[in-house]
PDB file of C-alpha atoms and ligand atoms in Angstrom:
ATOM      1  CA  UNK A   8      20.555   3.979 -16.878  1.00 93.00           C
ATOM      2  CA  UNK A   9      22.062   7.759 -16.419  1.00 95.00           C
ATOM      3  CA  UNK A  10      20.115   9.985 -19.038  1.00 96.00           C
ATOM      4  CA  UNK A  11      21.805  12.827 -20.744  1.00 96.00           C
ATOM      5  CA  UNK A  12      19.588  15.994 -19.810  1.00 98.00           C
ATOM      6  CA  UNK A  13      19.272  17.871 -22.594  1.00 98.00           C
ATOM      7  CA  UNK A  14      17.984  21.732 -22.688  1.00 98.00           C
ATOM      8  CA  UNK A  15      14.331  21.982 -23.580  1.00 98.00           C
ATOM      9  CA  UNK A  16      12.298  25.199 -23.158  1.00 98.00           C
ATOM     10  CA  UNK A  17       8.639  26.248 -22.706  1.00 98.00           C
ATOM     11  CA  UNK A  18       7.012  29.873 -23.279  1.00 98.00           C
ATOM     12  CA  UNK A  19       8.383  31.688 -20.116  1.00 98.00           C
ATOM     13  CA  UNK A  20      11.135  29.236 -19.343  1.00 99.00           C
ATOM     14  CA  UNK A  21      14.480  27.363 -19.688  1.00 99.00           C
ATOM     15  CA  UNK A  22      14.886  23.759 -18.357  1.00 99.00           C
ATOM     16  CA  UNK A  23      18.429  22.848 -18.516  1.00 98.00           C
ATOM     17  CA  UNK A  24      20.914  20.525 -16.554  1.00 98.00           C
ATOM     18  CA  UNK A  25      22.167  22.009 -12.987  1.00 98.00           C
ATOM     19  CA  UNK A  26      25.802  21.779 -12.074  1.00 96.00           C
ATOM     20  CA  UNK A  27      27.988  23.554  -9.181  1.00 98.00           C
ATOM     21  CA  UNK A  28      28.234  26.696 -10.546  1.00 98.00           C
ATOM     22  CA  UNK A  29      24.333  27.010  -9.557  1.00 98.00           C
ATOM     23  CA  UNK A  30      25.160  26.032  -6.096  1.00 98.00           C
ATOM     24  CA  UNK A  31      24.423  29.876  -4.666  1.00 98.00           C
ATOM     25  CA  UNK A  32      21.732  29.961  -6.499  1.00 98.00           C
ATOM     26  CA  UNK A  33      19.949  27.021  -5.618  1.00 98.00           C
ATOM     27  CA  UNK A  34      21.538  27.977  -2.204  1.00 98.00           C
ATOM     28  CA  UNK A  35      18.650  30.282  -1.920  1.00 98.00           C
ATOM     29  CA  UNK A  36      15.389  28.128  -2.243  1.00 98.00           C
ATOM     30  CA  UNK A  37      17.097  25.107  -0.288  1.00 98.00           C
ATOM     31  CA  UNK A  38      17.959  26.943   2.458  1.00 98.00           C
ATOM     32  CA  UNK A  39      14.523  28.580   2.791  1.00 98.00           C
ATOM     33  CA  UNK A  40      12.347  26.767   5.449  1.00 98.00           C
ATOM     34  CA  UNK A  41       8.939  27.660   3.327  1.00 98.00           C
ATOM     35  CA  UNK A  42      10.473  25.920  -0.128  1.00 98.00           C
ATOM     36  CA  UNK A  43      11.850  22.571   1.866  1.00 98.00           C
ATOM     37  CA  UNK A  44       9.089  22.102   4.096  1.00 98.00           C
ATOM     38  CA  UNK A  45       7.256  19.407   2.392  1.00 98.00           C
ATOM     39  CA  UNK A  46      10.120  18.347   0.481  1.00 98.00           C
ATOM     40  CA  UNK A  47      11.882  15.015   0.413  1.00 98.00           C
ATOM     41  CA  UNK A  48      15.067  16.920   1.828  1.00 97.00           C
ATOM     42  CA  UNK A  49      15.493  19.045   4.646  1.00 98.00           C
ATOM     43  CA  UNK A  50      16.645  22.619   4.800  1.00 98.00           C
ATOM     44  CA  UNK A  51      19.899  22.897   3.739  1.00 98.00           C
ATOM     45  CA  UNK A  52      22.080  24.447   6.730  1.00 98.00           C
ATOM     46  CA  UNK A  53      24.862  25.421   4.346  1.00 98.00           C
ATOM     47  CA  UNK A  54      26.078  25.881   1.159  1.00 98.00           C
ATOM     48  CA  UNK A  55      27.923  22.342   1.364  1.00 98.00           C
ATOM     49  CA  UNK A  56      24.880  20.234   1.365  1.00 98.00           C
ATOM     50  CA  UNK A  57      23.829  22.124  -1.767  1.00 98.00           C
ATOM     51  CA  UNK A  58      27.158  21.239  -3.485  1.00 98.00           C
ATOM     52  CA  UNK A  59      26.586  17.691  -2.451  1.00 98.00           C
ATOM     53  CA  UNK A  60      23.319  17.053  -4.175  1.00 98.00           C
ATOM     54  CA  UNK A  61      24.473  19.009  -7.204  1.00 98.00           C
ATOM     55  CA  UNK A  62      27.057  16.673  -7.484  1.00 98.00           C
ATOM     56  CA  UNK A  63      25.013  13.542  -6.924  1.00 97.00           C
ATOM     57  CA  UNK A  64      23.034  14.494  -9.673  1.00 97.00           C
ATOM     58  CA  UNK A  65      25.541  13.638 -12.008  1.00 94.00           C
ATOM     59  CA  UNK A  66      24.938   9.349 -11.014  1.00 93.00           C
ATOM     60  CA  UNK A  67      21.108   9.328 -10.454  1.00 95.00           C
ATOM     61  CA  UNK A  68      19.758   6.693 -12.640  1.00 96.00           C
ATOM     62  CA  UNK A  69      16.508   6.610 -14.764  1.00 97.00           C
ATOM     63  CA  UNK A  70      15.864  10.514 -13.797  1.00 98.00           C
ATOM     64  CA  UNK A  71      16.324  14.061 -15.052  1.00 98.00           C
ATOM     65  CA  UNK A  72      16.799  16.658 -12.748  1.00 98.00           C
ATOM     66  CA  UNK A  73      16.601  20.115 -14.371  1.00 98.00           C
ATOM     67  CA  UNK A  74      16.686  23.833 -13.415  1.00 98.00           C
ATOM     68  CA  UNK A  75      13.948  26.133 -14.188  1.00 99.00           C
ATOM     69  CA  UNK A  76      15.689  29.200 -15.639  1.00 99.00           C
ATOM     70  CA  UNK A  77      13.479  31.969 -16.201  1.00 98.00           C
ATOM     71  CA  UNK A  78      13.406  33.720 -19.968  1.00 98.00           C
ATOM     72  CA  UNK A  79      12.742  37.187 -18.932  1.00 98.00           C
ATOM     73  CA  UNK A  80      15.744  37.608 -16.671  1.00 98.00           C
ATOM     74  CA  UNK A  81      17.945  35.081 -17.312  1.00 98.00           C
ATOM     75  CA  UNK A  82      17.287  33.858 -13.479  1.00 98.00           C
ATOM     76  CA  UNK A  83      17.447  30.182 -12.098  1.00 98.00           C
ATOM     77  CA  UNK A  84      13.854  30.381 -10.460  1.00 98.00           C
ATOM     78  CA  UNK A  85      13.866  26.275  -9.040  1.00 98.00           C
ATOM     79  CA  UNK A  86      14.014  22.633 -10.183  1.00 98.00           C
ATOM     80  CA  UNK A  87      12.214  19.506 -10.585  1.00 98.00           C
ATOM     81  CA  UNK A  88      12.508  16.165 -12.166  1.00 98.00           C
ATOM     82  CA  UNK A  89      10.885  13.583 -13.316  1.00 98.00           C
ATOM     83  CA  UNK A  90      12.308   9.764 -12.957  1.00 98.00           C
ATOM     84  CA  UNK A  91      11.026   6.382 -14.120  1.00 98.00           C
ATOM     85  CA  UNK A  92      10.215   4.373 -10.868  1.00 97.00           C
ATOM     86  CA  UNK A  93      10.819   0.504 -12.247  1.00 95.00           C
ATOM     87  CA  UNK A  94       9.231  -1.045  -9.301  1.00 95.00           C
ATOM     88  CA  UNK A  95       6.060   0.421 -10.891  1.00 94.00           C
ATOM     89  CA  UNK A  96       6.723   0.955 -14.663  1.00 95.00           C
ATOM     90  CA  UNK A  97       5.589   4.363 -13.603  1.00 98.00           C
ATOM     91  CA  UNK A  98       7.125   7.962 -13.910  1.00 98.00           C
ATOM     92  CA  UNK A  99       7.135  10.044 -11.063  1.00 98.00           C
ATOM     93  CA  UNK A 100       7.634  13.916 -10.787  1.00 98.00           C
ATOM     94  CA  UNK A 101       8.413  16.779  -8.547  1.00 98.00           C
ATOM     95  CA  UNK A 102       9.769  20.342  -8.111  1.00 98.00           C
ATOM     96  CA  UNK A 103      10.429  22.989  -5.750  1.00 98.00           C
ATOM     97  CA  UNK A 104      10.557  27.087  -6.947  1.00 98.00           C
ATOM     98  CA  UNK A 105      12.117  29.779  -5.096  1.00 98.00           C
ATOM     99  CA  UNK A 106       9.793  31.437  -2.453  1.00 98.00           C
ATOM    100  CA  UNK A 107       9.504  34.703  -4.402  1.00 98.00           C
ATOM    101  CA  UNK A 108       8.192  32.887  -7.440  1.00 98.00           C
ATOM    102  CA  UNK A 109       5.060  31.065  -6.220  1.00 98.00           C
ATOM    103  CA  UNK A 110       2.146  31.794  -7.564  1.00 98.00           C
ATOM    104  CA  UNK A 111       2.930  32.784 -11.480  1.00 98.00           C
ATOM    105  CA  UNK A 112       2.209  29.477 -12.651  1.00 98.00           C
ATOM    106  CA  UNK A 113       5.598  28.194 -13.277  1.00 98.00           C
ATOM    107  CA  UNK A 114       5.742  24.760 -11.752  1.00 98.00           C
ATOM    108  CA  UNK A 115       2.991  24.115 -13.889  1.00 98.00           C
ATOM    109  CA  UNK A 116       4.554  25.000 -17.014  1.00 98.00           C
ATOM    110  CA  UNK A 117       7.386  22.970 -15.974  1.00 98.00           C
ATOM    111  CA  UNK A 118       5.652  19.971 -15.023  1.00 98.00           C
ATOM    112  CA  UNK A 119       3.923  19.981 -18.725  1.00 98.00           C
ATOM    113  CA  UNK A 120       6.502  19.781 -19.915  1.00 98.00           C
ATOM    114  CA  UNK A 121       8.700  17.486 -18.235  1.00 98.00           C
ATOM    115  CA  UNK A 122       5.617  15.019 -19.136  1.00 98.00           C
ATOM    116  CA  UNK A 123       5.718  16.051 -23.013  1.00 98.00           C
ATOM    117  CA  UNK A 124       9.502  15.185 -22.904  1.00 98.00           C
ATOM    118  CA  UNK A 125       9.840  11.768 -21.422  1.00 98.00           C
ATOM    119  CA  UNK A 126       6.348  10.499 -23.971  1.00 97.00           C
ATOM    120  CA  UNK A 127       8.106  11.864 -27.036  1.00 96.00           C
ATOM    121  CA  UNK A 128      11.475  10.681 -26.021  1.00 97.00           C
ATOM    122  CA  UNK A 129      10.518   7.437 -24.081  1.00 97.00           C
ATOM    123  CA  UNK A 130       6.878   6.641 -24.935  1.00 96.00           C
ATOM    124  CA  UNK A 131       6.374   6.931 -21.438  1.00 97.00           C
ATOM    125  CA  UNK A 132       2.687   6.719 -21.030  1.00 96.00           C
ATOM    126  CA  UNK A 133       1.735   6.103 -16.803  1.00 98.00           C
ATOM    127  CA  UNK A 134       2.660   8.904 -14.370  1.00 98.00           C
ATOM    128  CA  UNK A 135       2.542   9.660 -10.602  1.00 98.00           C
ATOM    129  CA  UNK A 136       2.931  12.094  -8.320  1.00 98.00           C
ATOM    130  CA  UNK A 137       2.107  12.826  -4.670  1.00 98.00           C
ATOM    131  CA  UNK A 138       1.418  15.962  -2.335  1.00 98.00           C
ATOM    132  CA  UNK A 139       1.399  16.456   1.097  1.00 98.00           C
ATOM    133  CA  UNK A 140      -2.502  16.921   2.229  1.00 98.00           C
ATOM    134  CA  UNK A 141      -1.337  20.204   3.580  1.00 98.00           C
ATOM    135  CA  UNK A 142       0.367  21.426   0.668  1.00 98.00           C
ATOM    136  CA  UNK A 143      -2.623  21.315  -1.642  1.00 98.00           C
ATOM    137  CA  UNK A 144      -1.000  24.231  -4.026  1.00 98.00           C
ATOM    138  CA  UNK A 145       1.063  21.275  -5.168  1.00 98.00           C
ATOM    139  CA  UNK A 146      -2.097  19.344  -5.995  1.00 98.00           C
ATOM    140  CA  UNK A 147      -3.239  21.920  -8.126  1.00 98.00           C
ATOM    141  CA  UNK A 148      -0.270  21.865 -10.160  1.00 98.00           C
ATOM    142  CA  UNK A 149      -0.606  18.146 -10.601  1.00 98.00           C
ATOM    143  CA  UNK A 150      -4.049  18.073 -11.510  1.00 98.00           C
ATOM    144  CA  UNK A 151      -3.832  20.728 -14.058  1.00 98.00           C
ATOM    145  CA  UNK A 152      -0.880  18.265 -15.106  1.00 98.00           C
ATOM    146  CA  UNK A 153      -4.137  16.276 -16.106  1.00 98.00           C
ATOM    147  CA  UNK A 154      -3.399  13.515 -13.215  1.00 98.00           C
ATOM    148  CA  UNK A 155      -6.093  12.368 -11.185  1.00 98.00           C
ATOM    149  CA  UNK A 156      -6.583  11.489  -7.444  1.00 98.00           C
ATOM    150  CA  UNK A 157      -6.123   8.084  -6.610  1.00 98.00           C
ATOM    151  CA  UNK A 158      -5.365   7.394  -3.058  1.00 98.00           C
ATOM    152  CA  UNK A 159      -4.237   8.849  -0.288  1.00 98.00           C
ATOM    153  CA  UNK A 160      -0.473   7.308   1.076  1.00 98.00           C
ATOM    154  CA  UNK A 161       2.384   8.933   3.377  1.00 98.00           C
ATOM    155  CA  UNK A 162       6.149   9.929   2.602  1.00 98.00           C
ATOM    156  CA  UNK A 163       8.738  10.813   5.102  1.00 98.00           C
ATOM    157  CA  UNK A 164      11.576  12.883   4.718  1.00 98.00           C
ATOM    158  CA  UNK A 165      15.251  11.368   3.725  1.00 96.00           C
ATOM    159  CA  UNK A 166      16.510  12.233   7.230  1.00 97.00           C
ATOM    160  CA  UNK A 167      13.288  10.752   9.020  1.00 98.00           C
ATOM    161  CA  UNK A 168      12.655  13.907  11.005  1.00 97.00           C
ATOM    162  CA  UNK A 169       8.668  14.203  10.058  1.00 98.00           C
ATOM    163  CA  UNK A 170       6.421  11.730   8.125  1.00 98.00           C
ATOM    164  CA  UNK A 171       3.437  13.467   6.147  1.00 98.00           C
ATOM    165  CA  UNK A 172       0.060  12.307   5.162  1.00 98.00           C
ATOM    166  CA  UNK A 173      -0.250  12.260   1.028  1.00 98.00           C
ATOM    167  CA  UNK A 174      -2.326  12.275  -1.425  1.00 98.00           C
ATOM    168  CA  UNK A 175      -1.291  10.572  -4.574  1.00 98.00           C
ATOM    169  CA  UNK A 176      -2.673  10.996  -8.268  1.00 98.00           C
ATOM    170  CA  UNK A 177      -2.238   8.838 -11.438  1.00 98.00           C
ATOM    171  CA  UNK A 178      -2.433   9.641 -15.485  1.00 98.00           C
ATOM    172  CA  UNK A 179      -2.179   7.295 -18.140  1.00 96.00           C
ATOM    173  CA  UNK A 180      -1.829   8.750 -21.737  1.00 90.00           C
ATOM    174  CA  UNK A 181      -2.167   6.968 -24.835  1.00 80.00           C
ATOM    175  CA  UNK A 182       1.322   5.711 -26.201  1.00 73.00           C
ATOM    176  CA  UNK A 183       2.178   7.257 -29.621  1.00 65.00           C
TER     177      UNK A 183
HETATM  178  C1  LIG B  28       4.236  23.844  -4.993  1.00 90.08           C
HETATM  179  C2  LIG B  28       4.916  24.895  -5.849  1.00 90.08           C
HETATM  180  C3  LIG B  28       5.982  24.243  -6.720  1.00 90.08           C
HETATM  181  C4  LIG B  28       3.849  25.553  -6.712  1.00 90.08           C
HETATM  182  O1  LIG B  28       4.515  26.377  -7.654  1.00 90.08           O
HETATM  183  P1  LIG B  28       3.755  27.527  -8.458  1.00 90.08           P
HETATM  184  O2  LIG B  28       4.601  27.898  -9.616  1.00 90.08           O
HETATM  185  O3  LIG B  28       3.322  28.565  -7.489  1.00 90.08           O
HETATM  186  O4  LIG B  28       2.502  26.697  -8.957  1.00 90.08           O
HETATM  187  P2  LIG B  28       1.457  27.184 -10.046  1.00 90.08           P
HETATM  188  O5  LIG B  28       1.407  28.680 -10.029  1.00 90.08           O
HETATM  189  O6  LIG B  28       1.778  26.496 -11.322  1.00 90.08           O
HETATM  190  O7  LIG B  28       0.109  26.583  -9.477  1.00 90.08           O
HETATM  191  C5  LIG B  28      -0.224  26.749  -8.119  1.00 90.08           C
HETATM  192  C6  LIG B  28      -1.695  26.473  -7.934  1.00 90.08           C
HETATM  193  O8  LIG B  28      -1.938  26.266  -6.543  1.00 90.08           O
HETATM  194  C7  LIG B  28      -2.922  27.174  -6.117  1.00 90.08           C
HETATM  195  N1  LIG B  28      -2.640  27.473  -4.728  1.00 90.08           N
HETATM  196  C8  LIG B  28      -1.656  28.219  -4.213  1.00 90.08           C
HETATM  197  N2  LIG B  28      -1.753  28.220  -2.868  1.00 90.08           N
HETATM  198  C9  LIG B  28      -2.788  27.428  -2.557  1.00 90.08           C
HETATM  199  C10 LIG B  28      -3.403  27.040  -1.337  1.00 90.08           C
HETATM  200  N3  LIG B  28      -2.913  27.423  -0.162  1.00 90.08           N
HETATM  201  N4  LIG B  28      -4.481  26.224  -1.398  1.00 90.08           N
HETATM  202  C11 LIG B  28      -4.987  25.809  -2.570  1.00 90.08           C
HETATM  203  N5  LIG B  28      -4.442  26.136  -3.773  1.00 90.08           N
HETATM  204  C12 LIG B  28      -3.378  26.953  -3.742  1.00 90.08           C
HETATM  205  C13 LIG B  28      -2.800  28.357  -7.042  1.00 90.08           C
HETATM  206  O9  LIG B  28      -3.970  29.136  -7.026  1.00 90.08           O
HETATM  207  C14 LIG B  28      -2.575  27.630  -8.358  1.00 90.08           C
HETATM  208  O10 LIG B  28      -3.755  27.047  -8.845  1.00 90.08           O
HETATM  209  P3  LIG B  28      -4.680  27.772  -9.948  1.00 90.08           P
HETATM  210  O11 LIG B  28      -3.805  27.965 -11.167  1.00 90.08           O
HETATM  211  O12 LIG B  28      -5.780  26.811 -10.154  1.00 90.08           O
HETATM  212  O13 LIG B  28      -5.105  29.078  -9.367  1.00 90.08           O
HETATM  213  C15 LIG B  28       5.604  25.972  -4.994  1.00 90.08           C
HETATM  214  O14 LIG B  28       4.663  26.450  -4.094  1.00 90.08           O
HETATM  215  C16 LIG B  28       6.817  25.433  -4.269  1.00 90.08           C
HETATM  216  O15 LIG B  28       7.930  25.465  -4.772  1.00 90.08           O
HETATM  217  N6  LIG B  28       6.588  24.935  -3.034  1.00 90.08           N
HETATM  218  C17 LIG B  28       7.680  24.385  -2.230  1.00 90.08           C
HETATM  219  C18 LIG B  28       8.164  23.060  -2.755  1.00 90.08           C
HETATM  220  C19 LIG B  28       7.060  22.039  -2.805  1.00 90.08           C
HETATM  221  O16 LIG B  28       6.229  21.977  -1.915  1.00 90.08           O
HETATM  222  N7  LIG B  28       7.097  21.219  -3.841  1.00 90.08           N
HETATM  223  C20 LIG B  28       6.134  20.168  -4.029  1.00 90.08           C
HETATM  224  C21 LIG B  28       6.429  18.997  -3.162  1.00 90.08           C
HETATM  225  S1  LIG B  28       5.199  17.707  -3.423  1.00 90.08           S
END
């Protein structure tokens, strides 16, 4: 199923769908070795790759993919998303802020919130989400997220140039 992503909001930030016209902006997190080095993806070497996963958004199934726009300045500060995984029944999300934006607490706010939105629109009620073991300021935001460790796994990147050791964490919420 392709969701419509609709624009939600939290205190210090926008989350709203991402199309081409972001591609400079996003230009500058994806291309930045420090923001993609855990990620799924790998640095993007030009602007093309970034046009190409903008575009792909549009056909992902089961998953919104937001940007992160910031209130105060009107800046796109990162993204994340949040999919349902139907192998597992489970919902599984992510995210990735610009360099110069670490550190304020954002992701978290985001992540809250991308939770709150799929329970109250899809009763969604189990959740997952994984870290590289040397990336532990990702594990913070997932545990204030509420989610708890569970086990310890590995993910490799989409291109299969490095394989990292992971920790994974699990919530389940009441359903409403
Ligand atoms: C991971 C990332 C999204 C965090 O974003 P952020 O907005 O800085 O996160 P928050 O400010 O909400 O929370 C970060 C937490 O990690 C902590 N932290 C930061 N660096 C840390 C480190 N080296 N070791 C341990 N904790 C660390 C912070 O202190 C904070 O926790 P606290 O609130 O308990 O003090 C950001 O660093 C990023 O975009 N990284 C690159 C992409 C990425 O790795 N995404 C996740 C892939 S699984």
């Amino acid at each position: 199923m392709i969701f419509e992503i609709p624009i939600i909001e939290t205190e210090r930030l926008i989350l709203r769908p991402l199309d081409l016209k972001d591609a400079e902006s996003v230009f500058e997190w994806t291309s930045d070795e420090k923001v993609a080095e855990y990620m799924v993806y790998s640095c993007h070497k030009n602007i093309e790759i970034t046009k190409e996963w903008l575009k792909s958004l549009e056909n992902l199934e089961n998953e919104y993919t937001w940007g992160f726009v910031r209130k105060s300045d009107g800046k796109l500060i990162g993204s994340g998303g949040i999919r349902f995984r139907t192998d597992e029944n489970v919902w599984s999300f992510g995210y990735n802020l610009r360099y110069d934006c670490w550190g304020n607490g954002y992701a978290t706010e985001a992540s809250k919130r991308m939770i709150e939105y799929v329970i109250a629109e899809h009763n969604a009620n189990e959740f997952v989400a994984k870290h590289a073991v040397d990336n532990p300021a990702s594990g913070r935001v997932i545990e204030k997220c509420g989610l708890v460790f569970d086990s310890y796994s590995e993910y490799t990147k989409f291109d299969g140039s490095k394989t990292f050791k992971c920790k994974v964490y699990r919530m389940k919420t009441e359903r409403i």
